[in-house]
GROMACS .gro file of C-alpha atoms in nm:
model
  205
    1UNK     CA    1   1.184  -2.454  13.404
    2UNK     CA    2   1.362  -2.136  13.510
    3UNK     CA    3   1.569  -2.077  13.824
    4UNK     CA    4   1.731  -1.770  13.976
    5UNK     CA    5   2.074  -1.756  14.141
    6UNK     CA    6   2.137  -1.447  14.353
    7UNK     CA    7   2.496  -1.362  14.438
    8UNK     CA    8   2.547  -1.201  14.781
    9UNK     CA    9   2.887  -1.035  14.792
   10UNK     CA   10   3.090  -0.968  15.104
   11UNK     CA   11   3.152  -0.658  15.312
   12UNK     CA   12   3.372  -0.394  15.145
   13UNK     CA   13   3.367  -0.612  14.834
   14UNK     CA   14   3.236  -0.574  14.481
   15UNK     CA   15   2.928  -0.719  14.316
   16UNK     CA   16   3.129  -0.735  13.992
   17UNK     CA   17   3.461  -0.882  14.106
   18UNK     CA   18   3.660  -1.108  13.875
   19UNK     CA   19   3.544  -1.427  14.050
   20UNK     CA   20   3.180  -1.321  14.032
   21UNK     CA   21   3.207  -1.228  13.666
   22UNK     CA   22   3.371  -1.567  13.597
   23UNK     CA   23   3.088  -1.742  13.778
   24UNK     CA   24   2.827  -1.541  13.588
   25UNK     CA   25   2.986  -1.623  13.252
   26UNK     CA   26   3.015  -1.992  13.336
   27UNK     CA   27   2.644  -2.005  13.415
   28UNK     CA   28   2.550  -1.809  13.102
   29UNK     CA   29   2.757  -2.044  12.886
   30UNK     CA   30   2.640  -2.370  13.037
   31UNK     CA   31   2.310  -2.337  13.221
   32UNK     CA   32   2.043  -2.175  13.007
   33UNK     CA   33   1.773  -2.249  13.264
   34UNK     CA   34   1.939  -2.025  13.527
   35UNK     CA   35   1.934  -1.647  13.555
   36UNK     CA   36   2.222  -1.498  13.754
   37UNK     CA   37   2.208  -1.162  13.927
   38UNK     CA   38   2.462  -0.994  14.151
   39UNK     CA   39   2.312  -0.682  14.309
   40UNK     CA   40   2.528  -0.406  14.451
   41UNK     CA   41   2.454  -0.428  14.821
   42UNK     CA   42   2.426  -0.127  15.051
   43UNK     CA   43   2.714  -0.094  15.297
   44UNK     CA   44   2.472  -0.105  15.592
   45UNK     CA   45   2.403  -0.469  15.695
   46UNK     CA   46   2.030  -0.427  15.755
   47UNK     CA   47   1.976  -0.255  15.420
   48UNK     CA   48   2.181  -0.524  15.244
   49UNK     CA   49   1.964  -0.803  15.386
   50UNK     CA   50   1.647  -0.606  15.308
   51UNK     CA   51   1.754  -0.569  14.944
   52UNK     CA   52   1.810  -0.944  14.899
   53UNK     CA   53   1.480  -1.017  15.071
   54UNK     CA   54   1.304  -0.767  14.845
   55UNK     CA   55   1.445  -0.938  14.535
   56UNK     CA   56   1.334  -1.281  14.658
   57UNK     CA   57   0.984  -1.154  14.737
   58UNK     CA   58   0.946  -0.984  14.399
   59UNK     CA   59   1.092  -1.272  14.195
   60UNK     CA   60   0.957  -1.575  14.379
   61UNK     CA   61   0.657  -1.624  14.151
   62UNK     CA   62   0.867  -1.586  13.836
   63UNK     CA   63   1.096  -1.885  13.905
   64UNK     CA   64   1.067  -2.249  13.998
   65UNK     CA   65   1.344  -2.203  14.256
   66UNK     CA   66   1.572  -1.932  14.393
   67UNK     CA   67   1.917  -2.003  14.534
   68UNK     CA   68   2.187  -1.792  14.696
   69UNK     CA   69   2.563  -1.791  14.682
   70UNK     CA   70   2.704  -1.586  14.969
   71UNK     CA   71   3.065  -1.481  15.015
   72UNK     CA   72   3.223  -1.399  15.353
   73UNK     CA   73   2.976  -1.170  15.537
   74UNK     CA   74   2.739  -1.238  15.249
   75UNK     CA   75   2.749  -1.598  15.368
   76UNK     CA   76   2.628  -1.483  15.709
   77UNK     CA   77   2.346  -1.292  15.543
   78UNK     CA   78   2.264  -1.589  15.318
   79UNK     CA   79   2.241  -1.828  15.613
   80UNK     CA   80   1.975  -1.609  15.771
   81UNK     CA   81   1.787  -1.537  15.448
   82UNK     CA   82   1.785  -1.898  15.325
   83UNK     CA   83   1.664  -2.022  15.662
   84UNK     CA   84   1.374  -1.777  15.657
   85UNK     CA   85   1.271  -1.830  15.296
   86UNK     CA   86   1.287  -2.208  15.261
   87UNK     CA   87   1.558  -2.188  14.992
   88UNK     CA   88   1.911  -2.323  14.956
   89UNK     CA   89   2.243  -2.139  14.975
   90UNK     CA   90   2.606  -2.195  14.885
   91UNK     CA   91   2.837  -2.038  15.143
   92UNK     CA   92   3.186  -1.943  15.024
   93UNK     CA   93   3.435  -1.893  15.310
   94UNK     CA   94   3.147  -1.758  15.522
   95UNK     CA   95   3.164  -1.543  15.831
   96UNK     CA   96   3.013  -1.738  16.122
   97UNK     CA   97   2.961  -1.456  16.375
   98UNK     CA   98   2.893  -1.143  16.176
   99UNK     CA   99   2.840  -0.927  16.483
  100UNK     CA  100   3.194  -1.003  16.604
  101UNK     CA  101   3.357  -0.931  16.267
  102UNK     CA  102   3.173  -0.602  16.232
  103UNK     CA  103   3.307  -0.482  16.567
  104UNK     CA  104   3.648  -0.465  16.398
  105UNK     CA  105   3.507  -0.209  16.153
  106UNK     CA  106   3.328   0.004  16.410
  107UNK     CA  107   3.337   0.370  16.311
  108UNK     CA  108   3.423   0.522  15.975
  109UNK     CA  109   3.476   0.281  15.684
  110UNK     CA  110   3.578   0.320  15.322
  111UNK     CA  111   3.464   0.090  15.045
  112UNK     CA  112   3.757   0.079  14.801
  113UNK     CA  113   3.538  -0.049  14.517
  114UNK     CA  114   3.285   0.234  14.532
  115UNK     CA  115   3.484   0.503  14.717
  116UNK     CA  116   3.188   0.535  14.953
  117UNK     CA  117   3.260   0.650  15.309
  118UNK     CA  118   3.015   0.537  15.575
  119UNK     CA  119   2.995   0.442  15.942
  120UNK     CA  120   2.935   0.116  16.122
  121UNK     CA  121   2.759   0.191  16.447
  122UNK     CA  122   2.611   0.015  16.745
  123UNK     CA  123   2.279  -0.031  16.567
  124UNK     CA  124   2.455  -0.227  16.292
  125UNK     CA  125   2.617  -0.457  16.546
  126UNK     CA  126   2.285  -0.512  16.722
  127UNK     CA  127   2.116  -0.594  16.392
  128UNK     CA  128   2.380  -0.853  16.303
  129UNK     CA  129   2.333  -1.009  16.645
  130UNK     CA  130   1.956  -1.018  16.592
  131UNK     CA  131   1.985  -1.225  16.273
  132UNK     CA  132   2.235  -1.470  16.419
  133UNK     CA  133   2.122  -1.833  16.405
  134UNK     CA  134   2.263  -2.025  16.698
  135UNK     CA  135   2.219  -2.372  16.550
  136UNK     CA  136   2.160  -2.477  16.190
  137UNK     CA  137   1.828  -2.661  16.191
  138UNK     CA  138   1.814  -2.778  15.829
  139UNK     CA  139   2.164  -2.887  15.733
  140UNK     CA  140   2.047  -2.995  15.388
  141UNK     CA  141   1.985  -2.632  15.299
  142UNK     CA  142   2.354  -2.536  15.283
  143UNK     CA  143   2.661  -2.618  15.078
  144UNK     CA  144   2.975  -2.502  15.258
  145UNK     CA  145   3.279  -2.417  15.045
  146UNK     CA  146   3.609  -2.355  15.221
  147UNK     CA  147   3.970  -2.298  15.126
  148UNK     CA  148   4.197  -2.369  15.419
  149UNK     CA  149   4.440  -2.099  15.311
  150UNK     CA  150   4.186  -1.830  15.408
  151UNK     CA  151   4.400  -1.550  15.548
  152UNK     CA  152   4.111  -1.357  15.705
  153UNK     CA  153   3.884  -1.617  15.868
  154UNK     CA  154   3.961  -1.940  16.051
  155UNK     CA  155   3.797  -2.217  15.841
  156UNK     CA  156   3.765  -2.431  16.154
  157UNK     CA  157   3.493  -2.197  16.282
  158UNK     CA  158   3.279  -2.261  15.974
  159UNK     CA  159   3.351  -2.636  15.983
  160UNK     CA  160   3.223  -2.652  16.340
  161UNK     CA  161   2.920  -2.430  16.284
  162UNK     CA  162   2.807  -2.597  15.961
  163UNK     CA  163   2.896  -2.949  16.074
  164UNK     CA  164   2.674  -3.198  15.894
  165UNK     CA  165   2.619  -2.974  15.591
  166UNK     CA  166   2.749  -3.075  15.248
  167UNK     CA  167   3.105  -2.944  15.235
  168UNK     CA  168   3.368  -2.879  14.968
  169UNK     CA  169   3.704  -2.816  15.133
  170UNK     CA  170   4.033  -2.743  14.959
  171UNK     CA  171   4.385  -2.700  15.090
  172UNK     CA  172   4.556  -2.372  15.005
  173UNK     CA  173   4.367  -2.094  14.833
  174UNK     CA  174   4.264  -1.776  15.010
  175UNK     CA  175   3.965  -1.585  15.145
  176UNK     CA  176   3.858  -1.488  14.794
  177UNK     CA  177   3.836  -1.861  14.703
  178UNK     CA  178   4.066  -1.927  14.410
  179UNK     CA  179   3.901  -2.100  14.113
  180UNK     CA  180   3.545  -2.066  14.241
  181UNK     CA  181   3.392  -2.102  13.894
  182UNK     CA  182   3.551  -2.449  13.866
  183UNK     CA  183   3.282  -2.561  14.110
  184UNK     CA  184   2.989  -2.412  13.918
  185UNK     CA  185   2.836  -2.749  13.832
  186UNK     CA  186   2.847  -2.864  14.194
  187UNK     CA  187   2.688  -2.540  14.313
  188UNK     CA  188   2.415  -2.547  14.051
  189UNK     CA  189   2.330  -2.912  14.114
  190UNK     CA  190   2.312  -2.852  14.488
  191UNK     CA  191   2.084  -2.550  14.455
  192UNK     CA  192   1.856  -2.657  14.174
  193UNK     CA  193   1.872  -3.030  14.099
  194UNK     CA  194   1.532  -3.088  14.260
  195UNK     CA  195   1.378  -2.828  14.029
  196UNK     CA  196   1.550  -2.882  13.695
  197UNK     CA  197   1.625  -3.235  13.582
  198UNK     CA  198   1.803  -3.111  13.270
  199UNK     CA  199   2.086  -2.952  13.470
  200UNK     CA  200   2.290  -3.272  13.482
  201UNK     CA  201   2.240  -3.326  13.111
  202UNK     CA  202   2.350  -2.988  12.982
  203UNK     CA  203   2.695  -2.954  12.833
  204UNK     CA  204   2.949  -2.835  13.087
  205UNK     CA  205   3.294  -2.726  12.978
   0.00000   0.00000   0.00000
């Protein structure tokens, strides 16, 4: 059995940050049945979602299951994508209302990780509003991971929106989620336990 985990990084973030590289290495070392990819997402929300959807469409027949781990705005994207593709997602300090957050970045933006300069416009806001899901229909599809020390988002918003979903909540921490790779086994089991019985048997450091 072979499964695919797609990392969906946040806005103005990096697809190769330290926490993502730690997560990748932890999976490589301990879960041989899982491939991990972390694509560099376009800065434009619609193009970012289209890229993840393209990967899922192209890879679906190559794997027993595909799962997502979405960070911040990537969590907003992942909620929409998972709901529309009948797959599961882990949401790490997710944005709940992406259209509201993006209003704060309206106009010229600079991605410090790529040095790209781009603009967020009204069309981007409208797109984010169009993919908003008012109510989570299948709560079993999502694992919510929150650190209450998040300095950018109010964790209470995510707790209310994803109420009833499996939740890992920690005091302290920050928006980046300190020690994310420590939860690799929980994430993997949530995403793929139905498709790979050997996951719980593999050695985990």
